[in-house]
PDB file of C-alpha atoms and ligand atoms in Angstrom:
ATOM      1  CA  MET A 129       0.591  -1.079  25.034  1.00 63.00           C
ATOM      2  CA  ALA A 130       2.511   1.584  23.156  1.00 83.00           C
ATOM      3  CA  PHE A 131       0.939   0.652  19.834  1.00 92.00           C
ATOM      4  CA  GLU A 132      -2.508   0.265  18.345  1.00 96.00           C
ATOM      5  CA  GLU A 133      -3.415  -3.408  18.549  1.00 98.00           C
ATOM      6  CA  LEU A 134      -4.680  -5.331  15.555  1.00 98.00           C
ATOM      7  CA  ASP A 135      -8.466  -5.507  15.431  1.00 98.00           C
ATOM      8  CA  VAL A 136      -8.948  -9.212  14.919  1.00 98.00           C
ATOM      9  CA  GLN A 137     -12.751  -8.964  14.923  1.00 97.00           C
ATOM     10  CA  LEU A 138     -12.683  -6.635  11.945  1.00 98.00           C
ATOM     11  CA  VAL A 139     -10.393  -9.033  10.117  1.00 98.00           C
ATOM     12  CA  GLN A 140     -12.647 -11.958  10.961  1.00 97.00           C
ATOM     13  CA  ARG A 141     -15.654 -10.048   9.629  1.00 97.00           C
ATOM     14  CA  ALA A 142     -13.923  -9.352   6.318  1.00 97.00           C
ATOM     15  CA  LEU A 143     -13.280 -13.088   6.008  1.00 98.00           C
ATOM     16  CA  ALA A 144     -16.834 -14.304   6.616  1.00 97.00           C
ATOM     17  CA  GLY A 145     -17.414 -17.452   4.561  1.00 97.00           C
ATOM     18  CA  CYS A 146     -13.706 -17.864   3.754  1.00 98.00           C
ATOM     19  CA  THR A 147     -11.524 -20.857   4.573  1.00 98.00           C
ATOM     20  CA  ILE A 148      -8.567 -18.698   5.515  1.00 98.00           C
ATOM     21  CA  GLY A 149      -9.311 -17.023   8.837  1.00 98.00           C
ATOM     22  CA  ARG A 150     -12.166 -19.342   9.866  1.00 97.00           C
ATOM     23  CA  ARG A 151     -10.402 -19.095  13.187  1.00 98.00           C
ATOM     24  CA  ILE A 152      -7.845 -16.445  14.135  1.00 98.00           C
ATOM     25  CA  LEU A 153      -5.714 -16.825  17.231  1.00 98.00           C
ATOM     26  CA  TYR A 154      -4.196 -13.575  18.411  1.00 98.00           C
ATOM     27  CA  HIS A 155      -1.124 -13.376  20.657  1.00 98.00           C
ATOM     28  CA  GLY A 156       0.682 -10.422  22.174  1.00 98.00           C
ATOM     29  CA  GLN A 157       4.019 -12.209  22.160  1.00 98.00           C
ATOM     30  CA  VAL A 158       5.169 -15.651  21.034  1.00 98.00           C
ATOM     31  CA  GLY A 159       8.459 -17.268  20.094  1.00 98.00           C
ATOM     32  CA  SER A 160       7.365 -17.947  16.525  1.00 98.00           C
ATOM     33  CA  THR A 161       3.868 -18.199  15.070  1.00 98.00           C
ATOM     34  CA  MET A 162       5.230 -21.144  13.037  1.00 96.00           C
ATOM     35  CA  ASP A 163       5.578 -23.205  16.206  1.00 97.00           C
ATOM     36  CA  GLU A 164       2.151 -22.210  17.524  1.00 98.00           C
ATOM     37  CA  ALA A 165       0.507 -23.143  14.227  1.00 98.00           C
ATOM     38  CA  ARG A 166       2.428 -26.401  14.027  1.00 96.00           C
ATOM     39  CA  LEU A 167       1.229 -27.417  17.481  1.00 97.00           C
ATOM     40  CA  LEU A 168      -2.345 -26.742  16.442  1.00 98.00           C
ATOM     41  CA  ALA A 169      -1.921 -28.667  13.199  1.00 97.00           C
ATOM     42  CA  GLU A 170      -0.482 -31.632  15.097  1.00 96.00           C
ATOM     43  CA  GLY A 171      -3.627 -31.573  17.232  1.00 98.00           C
ATOM     44  CA  GLY A 172      -5.854 -31.875  14.145  1.00 98.00           C
ATOM     45  CA  GLU A 173      -6.641 -28.196  13.555  1.00 98.00           C
ATOM     46  CA  PRO A 174      -8.592 -27.809  10.285  1.00 98.00           C
ATOM     47  CA  GLU A 175      -7.067 -25.732   7.519  1.00 98.00           C
ATOM     48  CA  GLY A 176      -7.499 -21.999   7.457  1.00 98.00           C
ATOM     49  CA  THR A 177      -6.628 -21.199  11.058  1.00 98.00           C
ATOM     50  CA  VAL A 178      -4.440 -18.107  11.342  1.00 98.00           C
ATOM     51  CA  VAL A 179      -2.060 -17.520  14.244  1.00 98.00           C
ATOM     52  CA  ILE A 180      -0.954 -13.924  14.527  1.00 98.00           C
ATOM     53  CA  ALA A 181       1.366 -12.225  16.990  1.00 98.00           C
ATOM     54  CA  GLU A 182       2.126  -8.604  17.735  1.00 98.00           C
ATOM     55  CA  GLU A 183       5.687  -9.643  18.561  1.00 98.00           C
ATOM     56  CA  GLN A 184       7.862 -12.692  17.945  1.00 98.00           C
ATOM     57  CA  THR A 185      10.887 -13.254  20.133  1.00 98.00           C
ATOM     58  CA  ALA A 186      12.286 -15.999  17.875  1.00 98.00           C
ATOM     59  CA  GLY A 187      10.816 -15.238  14.453  1.00 98.00           C
ATOM     60  CA  ARG A 188      12.571 -17.223  11.768  1.00 97.00           C
ATOM     61  CA  GLY A 189      13.050 -16.995   8.038  1.00 95.00           C
ATOM     62  CA  ARG A 190      14.297 -19.319   5.343  1.00 91.00           C
ATOM     63  CA  PHE A 191      17.599 -21.102   6.014  1.00 84.00           C
ATOM     64  CA  ASN A 192      16.900 -20.601   9.733  1.00 85.00           C
ATOM     65  CA  ARG A 193      17.739 -16.931   9.597  1.00 93.00           C
ATOM     66  CA  ALA A 194      16.250 -14.683  12.253  1.00 97.00           C
ATOM     67  CA  TRP A 195      13.186 -12.646  11.223  1.00 98.00           C
ATOM     68  CA  VAL A 196      12.914  -9.257  12.908  1.00 97.00           C
ATOM     69  CA  SER A 197       9.466  -8.903  14.544  1.00 96.00           C
ATOM     70  CA  PRO A 198       9.314  -5.872  16.853  1.00 97.00           C
ATOM     71  CA  PRO A 199       6.066  -5.376  18.825  1.00 98.00           C
ATOM     72  CA  GLY A 200       3.089  -3.799  17.076  1.00 98.00           C
ATOM     73  CA  GLU A 201       4.891  -2.580  13.951  1.00 98.00           C
ATOM     74  CA  ASN A 202       4.572  -5.259  11.294  1.00 98.00           C
ATOM     75  CA  LEU A 203       2.493  -8.291  10.436  1.00 98.00           C
ATOM     76  CA  ALA A 204       3.721 -11.740  11.455  1.00 98.00           C
ATOM     77  CA  PHE A 205       1.373 -14.669  11.091  1.00 98.00           C
ATOM     78  CA  SER A 206       1.113 -18.330  10.154  1.00 98.00           C
ATOM     79  CA  VAL A 207      -1.707 -20.276   8.535  1.00 98.00           C
ATOM     80  CA  VAL A 208      -2.487 -23.989   8.906  1.00 98.00           C
ATOM     81  CA  LEU A 209      -3.094 -25.506   5.459  1.00 98.00           C
ATOM     82  CA  ARG A 210      -3.876 -29.007   4.259  1.00 97.00           C
ATOM     83  CA  PRO A 211      -3.457 -28.975   0.468  1.00 96.00           C
ATOM     84  CA  ALA A 212      -2.748 -32.035  -1.655  1.00 95.00           C
ATOM     85  CA  GLN A 213       0.967 -32.626  -1.948  1.00 92.00           C
ATOM     86  CA  ALA A 214       0.986 -31.712  -5.646  1.00 92.00           C
ATOM     87  CA  GLN A 215      -0.595 -28.347  -4.806  1.00 94.00           C
ATOM     88  CA  LEU A 216       2.089 -27.392  -2.337  1.00 92.00           C
ATOM     89  CA  ARG A 217       4.355 -25.707  -4.876  1.00 91.00           C
ATOM     90  CA  TYR A 218       1.554 -23.296  -5.765  1.00 95.00           C
ATOM     91  CA  VAL A 219       0.880 -22.330  -2.153  1.00 95.00           C
ATOM     92  CA  ASN A 220       3.974 -20.170  -2.028  1.00 95.00           C
ATOM     93  CA  MET A 221       2.845 -18.458  -5.240  1.00 96.00           C
ATOM     94  CA  ALA A 222      -0.599 -17.819  -3.734  1.00 98.00           C
ATOM     95  CA  ALA A 223       1.002 -16.248  -0.678  1.00 98.00           C
ATOM     96  CA  THR A 224       3.420 -14.132  -2.676  1.00 98.00           C
ATOM     97  CA  LEU A 225       0.689 -12.870  -5.002  1.00 98.00           C
ATOM     98  CA  ALA A 226      -1.623 -12.147  -2.059  1.00 98.00           C
ATOM     99  CA  VAL A 227       1.002  -9.987  -0.386  1.00 98.00           C
ATOM    100  CA  ALA A 228       2.051  -8.265  -3.608  1.00 98.00           C
ATOM    101  CA  GLY A 229      -1.585  -7.574  -4.548  1.00 98.00           C
ATOM    102  CA  ALA A 230      -2.393  -6.134  -1.132  1.00 98.00           C
ATOM    103  CA  VAL A 231       0.701  -3.933  -1.146  1.00 98.00           C
ATOM    104  CA  GLU A 232      -0.113  -2.608  -4.601  1.00 98.00           C
ATOM    105  CA  ALA A 233      -3.777  -1.972  -3.743  1.00 98.00           C
ATOM    106  CA  LEU A 234      -2.956  -0.123  -0.540  1.00 98.00           C
ATOM    107  CA  THR A 235       0.076   1.892  -1.619  1.00 98.00           C
ATOM    108  CA  GLY A 236      -0.214   2.248  -5.384  1.00 98.00           C
ATOM    109  CA  LEU A 237       3.382   1.051  -5.577  1.00 98.00           C
ATOM    110  CA  GLN A 238       4.413  -1.772  -7.888  1.00 98.00           C
ATOM    111  CA  PRO A 239       6.032  -4.631  -5.963  1.00 98.00           C
ATOM    112  CA  ALA A 240       8.309  -7.174  -7.626  1.00 97.00           C
ATOM    113  CA  ILE A 241       8.985 -10.771  -6.665  1.00 97.00           C
ATOM    114  CA  LYS A 242      12.466 -12.139  -6.169  1.00 95.00           C
ATOM    115  CA  TRP A 243      12.324 -15.833  -6.917  1.00 94.00           C
ATOM    116  CA  PRO A 244      10.899 -17.762  -5.263  1.00 92.00           C
ATOM    117  CA  ASN A 245       8.890 -15.640  -2.836  1.00 91.00           C
ATOM    118  CA  ASP A 246      10.372 -12.415  -1.551  1.00 96.00           C
ATOM    119  CA  VAL A 247       8.182  -9.392  -2.197  1.00 98.00           C
ATOM    120  CA  ARG A 248      10.287  -6.309  -2.882  1.00 98.00           C
ATOM    121  CA  LEU A 249       9.736  -2.596  -3.173  1.00 98.00           C
ATOM    122  CA  GLY A 250      12.403  -0.296  -4.564  1.00 96.00           C
ATOM    123  CA  GLY A 251      14.877  -3.197  -4.699  1.00 96.00           C
ATOM    124  CA  LYS A 252      14.500  -4.055  -0.996  1.00 98.00           C
ATOM    125  CA  LYS A 253      12.600  -6.808   0.769  1.00 98.00           C
ATOM    126  CA  VAL A 254       9.264  -5.854   2.295  1.00 98.00           C
ATOM    127  CA  SER A 255       7.893  -9.356   2.885  1.00 98.00           C
ATOM    128  CA  GLY A 256       9.146 -12.903   3.308  1.00 97.00           C
ATOM    129  CA  ILE A 257       7.299 -16.197   3.129  1.00 97.00           C
ATOM    130  CA  LEU A 258       8.170 -19.472   4.807  1.00 95.00           C
ATOM    131  CA  ILE A 259       6.475 -22.827   4.294  1.00 95.00           C
ATOM    132  CA  GLU A 260       7.130 -25.702   6.671  1.00 94.00           C
ATOM    133  CA  THR A 261       5.578 -29.100   6.127  1.00 94.00           C
ATOM    134  CA  SER A 262       4.970 -32.376   7.874  1.00 94.00           C
ATOM    135  CA  MET A 263       5.342 -35.337   5.545  1.00 92.00           C
ATOM    136  CA  VAL A 264       4.712 -39.028   6.034  1.00 91.00           C
ATOM    137  CA  GLU A 265       5.166 -41.869   3.580  1.00 90.00           C
ATOM    138  CA  ALA A 266       1.599 -41.433   2.376  1.00 89.00           C
ATOM    139  CA  GLY A 267       2.202 -37.770   1.590  1.00 90.00           C
ATOM    140  CA  LEU A 268       1.671 -34.348   3.086  1.00 93.00           C
ATOM    141  CA  ARG A 269      -0.003 -34.184   6.518  1.00 95.00           C
ATOM    142  CA  TYR A 270      -0.126 -30.411   6.699  1.00 95.00           C
ATOM    143  CA  ALA A 271       1.727 -27.251   5.778  1.00 96.00           C
ATOM    144  CA  VAL A 272       2.278 -24.140   7.848  1.00 97.00           C
ATOM    145  CA  LEU A 273       2.529 -20.988   5.765  1.00 97.00           C
ATOM    146  CA  GLY A 274       4.268 -18.095   7.498  1.00 97.00           C
ATOM    147  CA  ILE A 275       4.113 -14.525   6.246  1.00 98.00           C
ATOM    148  CA  GLY A 276       6.096 -11.581   7.555  1.00 98.00           C
ATOM    149  CA  LEU A 277       5.277  -8.147   6.130  1.00 98.00           C
ATOM    150  CA  ASN A 278       7.105  -5.021   7.210  1.00 98.00           C
ATOM    151  CA  VAL A 279       4.445  -2.373   7.664  1.00 98.00           C
ATOM    152  CA  ASN A 280       5.357   0.440  10.079  1.00 98.00           C
ATOM    153  CA  MET A 281       8.898  -0.549  11.012  1.00 98.00           C
ATOM    154  CA  ASP A 282      11.854   1.703  10.376  1.00 98.00           C
ATOM    155  CA  PRO A 283      14.424  -0.816   9.088  1.00 98.00           C
ATOM    156  CA  SER A 284      17.324   1.541   9.802  1.00 97.00           C
ATOM    157  CA  ARG A 285      16.832   0.744  13.509  1.00 97.00           C
ATOM    158  CA  PHE A 286      17.988  -2.820  12.858  1.00 97.00           C
ATOM    159  CA  PRO A 287      21.565  -2.832  11.546  1.00 97.00           C
ATOM    160  CA  GLU A 288      21.398  -6.517  10.534  1.00 96.00           C
ATOM    161  CA  ILE A 289      18.712  -5.794   7.920  1.00 97.00           C
ATOM    162  CA  ALA A 290      19.034  -2.042   7.384  1.00 97.00           C
ATOM    163  CA  ASP A 291      20.554  -2.359   3.900  1.00 97.00           C
ATOM    164  CA  LEU A 292      18.295  -5.160   2.683  1.00 97.00           C
ATOM    165  CA  ALA A 293      14.841  -4.486   4.089  1.00 98.00           C
ATOM    166  CA  THR A 294      12.185  -1.882   3.628  1.00 98.00           C
ATOM    167  CA  SER A 295       8.657  -1.331   4.928  1.00 98.00           C
ATOM    168  CA  LEU A 296       5.432   0.253   3.724  1.00 98.00           C
ATOM    169  CA  LEU A 297       6.182   3.198   6.013  1.00 98.00           C
ATOM    170  CA  ARG A 298       9.619   3.602   4.504  1.00 98.00           C
ATOM    171  CA  GLU A 299       8.318   3.499   0.931  1.00 98.00           C
ATOM    172  CA  THR A 300       5.242   5.687   1.321  1.00 98.00           C
ATOM    173  CA  GLY A 301       6.296   8.015   4.142  1.00 98.00           C
ATOM    174  CA  ARG A 302       3.111   7.320   6.092  1.00 97.00           C
ATOM    175  CA  LYS A 303       1.921   4.799   8.632  1.00 98.00           C
ATOM    176  CA  ALA A 304      -0.450   2.130   7.393  1.00 98.00           C
ATOM    177  CA  ASP A 305      -3.418   0.669   9.245  1.00 98.00           C
ATOM    178  CA  ARG A 306      -2.147  -2.843  10.011  1.00 98.00           C
ATOM    179  CA  THR A 307      -5.652  -4.252  10.425  1.00 98.00           C
ATOM    180  CA  ARG A 308      -6.529  -3.087   6.930  1.00 98.00           C
ATOM    181  CA  VAL A 309      -3.311  -4.525   5.507  1.00 98.00           C
ATOM    182  CA  LEU A 310      -3.997  -7.866   7.179  1.00 98.00           C
ATOM    183  CA  GLN A 311      -7.540  -7.952   5.772  1.00 98.00           C
ATOM    184  CA  GLU A 312      -6.279  -7.235   2.275  1.00 98.00           C
ATOM    185  CA  VAL A 313      -3.656  -9.964   2.432  1.00 98.00           C
ATOM    186  CA  LEU A 314      -5.925 -12.631   3.911  1.00 98.00           C
ATOM    187  CA  VAL A 315      -8.907 -11.992   1.605  1.00 98.00           C
ATOM    188  CA  ARG A 316      -6.579 -12.275  -1.394  1.00 98.00           C
ATOM    189  CA  LEU A 317      -4.888 -15.334   0.067  1.00 98.00           C
ATOM    190  CA  ASP A 318      -8.239 -17.066   0.472  1.00 98.00           C
ATOM    191  CA  ASP A 319      -9.156 -16.384  -3.128  1.00 98.00           C
ATOM    192  CA  LEU A 320      -5.818 -17.545  -4.504  1.00 98.00           C
ATOM    193  CA  TYR A 321      -5.680 -20.580  -2.233  1.00 98.00           C
ATOM    194  CA  GLN A 322      -9.139 -21.660  -3.427  1.00 98.00           C
ATOM    195  CA  ALA A 323      -7.829 -21.440  -6.989  1.00 98.00           C
ATOM    196  CA  VAL A 324      -4.940 -23.720  -6.022  1.00 97.00           C
ATOM    197  CA  ARG A 325      -7.276 -26.166  -4.245  1.00 98.00           C
ATOM    198  CA  ASN A 326      -9.434 -26.273  -7.379  1.00 97.00           C
ATOM    199  CA  GLY A 327      -6.441 -27.349  -9.447  1.00 95.00           C
ATOM    200  CA  GLY A 328      -5.537 -23.946 -10.871  1.00 92.00           C
ATOM    201  CA  SER A 329      -1.993 -22.889 -11.620  1.00 91.00           C
ATOM    202  CA  LEU A 330      -0.716 -19.492 -10.589  1.00 95.00           C
ATOM    203  CA  VAL A 331       2.593 -19.835 -12.403  1.00 96.00           C
ATOM    204  CA  SER A 332       2.042 -17.303 -15.181  1.00 95.00           C
ATOM    205  CA  ARG A 333       0.734 -14.569 -12.857  1.00 96.00           C
ATOM    206  CA  TRP A 334       3.554 -15.161 -10.418  1.00 97.00           C
ATOM    207  CA  ALA A 335       6.215 -15.409 -13.143  1.00 96.00           C
ATOM    208  CA  SER A 336       5.107 -12.116 -14.683  1.00 96.00           C
ATOM    209  CA  MET A 337       6.184 -10.343 -11.468  1.00 97.00           C
ATOM    210  CA  LEU A 338       9.574 -12.050 -11.139  1.00 97.00           C
ATOM    211  CA  GLU A 339      12.331  -9.464 -11.272  1.00 96.00           C
ATOM    212  CA  THR A 340      14.862 -12.289 -11.315  1.00 93.00           C
ATOM    213  CA  LEU A 341      14.298 -13.278 -14.937  1.00 95.00           C
ATOM    214  CA  GLY A 342      16.939 -12.235 -17.449  1.00 95.00           C
ATOM    215  CA  LYS A 343      19.518 -11.611 -14.755  1.00 95.00           C
ATOM    216  CA  VAL A 344      22.715 -13.440 -13.888  1.00 94.00           C
ATOM    217  CA  VAL A 345      22.134 -14.968 -10.485  1.00 92.00           C
ATOM    218  CA  GLN A 346      23.786 -17.189  -7.956  1.00 90.00           C
ATOM    219  CA  VAL A 347      21.541 -19.780  -6.393  1.00 87.00           C
ATOM    220  CA  ARG A 348      22.335 -21.574  -3.192  1.00 79.00           C
ATOM    221  CA  TRP A 349      20.986 -25.065  -3.593  1.00 73.00           C
ATOM    222  CA  ARG A 350      21.751 -27.808  -1.086  1.00 70.00           C
ATOM    223  CA  ASP A 351      25.503 -27.494  -0.570  1.00 77.00           C
ATOM    224  CA  GLN A 352      26.240 -25.914  -3.909  1.00 81.00           C
ATOM    225  CA  VAL A 353      26.207 -22.465  -5.380  1.00 85.00           C
ATOM    226  CA  LEU A 354      24.996 -22.466  -8.966  1.00 86.00           C
ATOM    227  CA  GLU A 355      25.489 -19.505 -11.238  1.00 90.00           C
ATOM    228  CA  GLY A 356      23.847 -18.684 -14.534  1.00 93.00           C
ATOM    229  CA  ARG A 357      21.341 -16.531 -16.320  1.00 95.00           C
ATOM    230  CA  ALA A 358      17.762 -16.990 -15.129  1.00 96.00           C
ATOM    231  CA  THR A 359      15.915 -17.487 -18.396  1.00 96.00           C
ATOM    232  CA  GLY A 360      12.480 -18.433 -17.090  1.00 96.00           C
ATOM    233  CA  VAL A 361      10.531 -20.757 -14.833  1.00 96.00           C
ATOM    234  CA  ASP A 362       8.931 -24.083 -15.699  1.00 94.00           C
ATOM    235  CA  ASP A 363       5.331 -25.200 -15.020  1.00 92.00           C
ATOM    236  CA  GLU A 364       6.203 -25.988 -11.431  1.00 90.00           C
ATOM    237  CA  GLY A 365       7.925 -22.705 -10.675  1.00 93.00           C
ATOM    238  CA  ASN A 366      11.467 -24.082 -10.817  1.00 92.00           C
ATOM    239  CA  LEU A 367      14.000 -21.500 -11.945  1.00 93.00           C
ATOM    240  CA  LEU A 368      15.604 -22.249 -15.302  1.00 95.00           C
ATOM    241  CA  LEU A 369      19.265 -21.389 -15.136  1.00 93.00           C
ATOM    242  CA  ARG A 370      21.357 -21.216 -18.317  1.00 95.00           C
ATOM    243  CA  GLN A 371      24.881 -22.372 -17.616  1.00 90.00           C
ATOM    244  CA  PRO A 372      28.028 -20.993 -19.257  1.00 87.00           C
ATOM    245  CA  ASP A 373      28.226 -24.205 -21.390  1.00 92.00           C
ATOM    246  CA  GLY A 374      24.786 -23.454 -22.888  1.00 93.00           C
ATOM    247  CA  SER A 375      22.870 -26.111 -20.962  1.00 95.00           C
ATOM    248  CA  THR A 376      19.857 -25.198 -18.826  1.00 95.00           C
ATOM    249  CA  ILE A 377      19.150 -26.640 -15.397  1.00 90.00           C
ATOM    250  CA  PRO A 378      15.958 -26.323 -13.345  1.00 91.00           C
ATOM    251  CA  VAL A 379      16.588 -25.187  -9.774  1.00 89.00           C
ATOM    252  CA  VAL A 380      13.996 -26.269  -7.250  1.00 85.00           C
ATOM    253  CA  ALA A 381      14.398 -23.739  -4.467  1.00 71.00           C
ATOM    254  CA  GLY A 382      17.166 -21.786  -2.907  1.00 60.00           C
ATOM    255  CA  GLU A 383      18.509 -18.407  -2.222  1.00 62.00           C
ATOM    256  CA  VAL A 384      18.954 -16.229  -5.271  1.00 64.00           C
ATOM    257  CA  THR A 385      21.712 -13.673  -5.109  1.00 66.00           C
ATOM    258  CA  LEU A 386      21.519 -11.175  -7.886  1.00 60.00           C
ATOM    259  CA  GLN A 387      25.065 -11.001  -9.109  1.00 60.00           C
ATOM    260  CA  SER A 388      24.549  -8.524 -11.877  1.00 47.00           C
ATOM    261  CA  SER A 389      21.641  -6.754 -13.474  1.00 41.00           C
ATOM    262  CA  ARG A 390      23.252  -6.450 -16.892  1.00 41.00           C
ATOM    263  CA  GLY A 391      21.099  -7.571 -19.817  1.00 37.00           C
TER     264      GLY A 391
HETATM  265  C1  LIG B 118      12.031 -15.364   4.730  1.00 89.57           C
HETATM  266  O1  LIG B 118      11.975 -14.504   3.864  1.00 89.57           O
HETATM  267  O2  LIG B 118      13.128 -15.831   5.071  1.00 89.57           O
HETATM  268  C2  LIG B 118      10.761 -15.865   5.359  1.00 89.57           C
HETATM  269  C3  LIG B 118      10.335 -15.021   6.510  1.00 89.57           C
HETATM  270  C4  LIG B 118       9.076 -15.537   7.191  1.00 89.57           C
HETATM  271  C5  LIG B 118       8.735 -14.752   8.437  1.00 89.57           C
HETATM  272  C6  LIG B 118       7.393 -15.122   8.999  1.00 89.57           C
HETATM  273  S1  LIG B 118       6.858 -13.998  10.255  1.00 89.57           S
HETATM  274  C7  LIG B 118       5.542 -15.066  10.652  1.00 89.57           C
HETATM  275  C8  LIG B 118       6.097 -16.468  10.628  1.00 89.57           C
HETATM  276  N1  LIG B 118       6.731 -16.780  11.892  1.00 89.57           N
HETATM  277  C9  LIG B 118       8.035 -16.951  11.769  1.00 89.57           C
HETATM  278  O3  LIG B 118       8.813 -17.233  12.708  1.00 89.57           O
HETATM  279  N2  LIG B 118       8.406 -16.794  10.497  1.00 89.57           N
HETATM  280  C10 LIG B 118       7.277 -16.492   9.636  1.00 89.57           C
END
């Protein structure tokens, strides 16, 4: 191995008594940790299990985009969760806040969130979050939460993301201890996820970090592109978009393209 492997035992120790990380499955290489976690969930895996890989050969992001996961440089993991269906919308906020909190604690830098769940540093994406679910008529069977965090990667090596992505290394100029970063994220995630499970709302904390608010944005939603000024979010985290005719529409989820940063 040309890189220092993650120390899963240390991570497990930091998570003693937590739901998240009750079990951690470590892989050198997988297609996608989302698929590994989904298989486990289908087999009845209890919530909290984390599947982590040093390398993904078919890592994926939202809208089925590829997610760059070179060996031993970043963090790429998925977590099996079984929240109530109504709690699902807060799971992405828990994940985003966990990553942002860990990044701030470890680097001293102030991350921002691009609605709904990209964590950004210096205007570039350092982390992405993906939630995939299995639903039946009776409701949610399980959710798989996937987190990718660029730690020691040099994004300029990957032309497809060079202009859009950053990493902790890129922002701080020094390599980070990935085991430590993973601990920080998962301990925070456990805490925030417990809050969600206990009926708490994370909307105001999450909304206070949204860099999207006040800006004119384009949102890809289903087959449409909606444009307007993002004036706020509602209680469920939907983006409130003021249209040129003065009306406001709530947008459930989509890709926000910042069209202008004026006003
Ligand atoms: C996005 O911003 O589009 C979401 C990116 C999610 C990437 C993570 S890496 C771990 C997990 N496995 C995957 O294949 N994707 C998620």
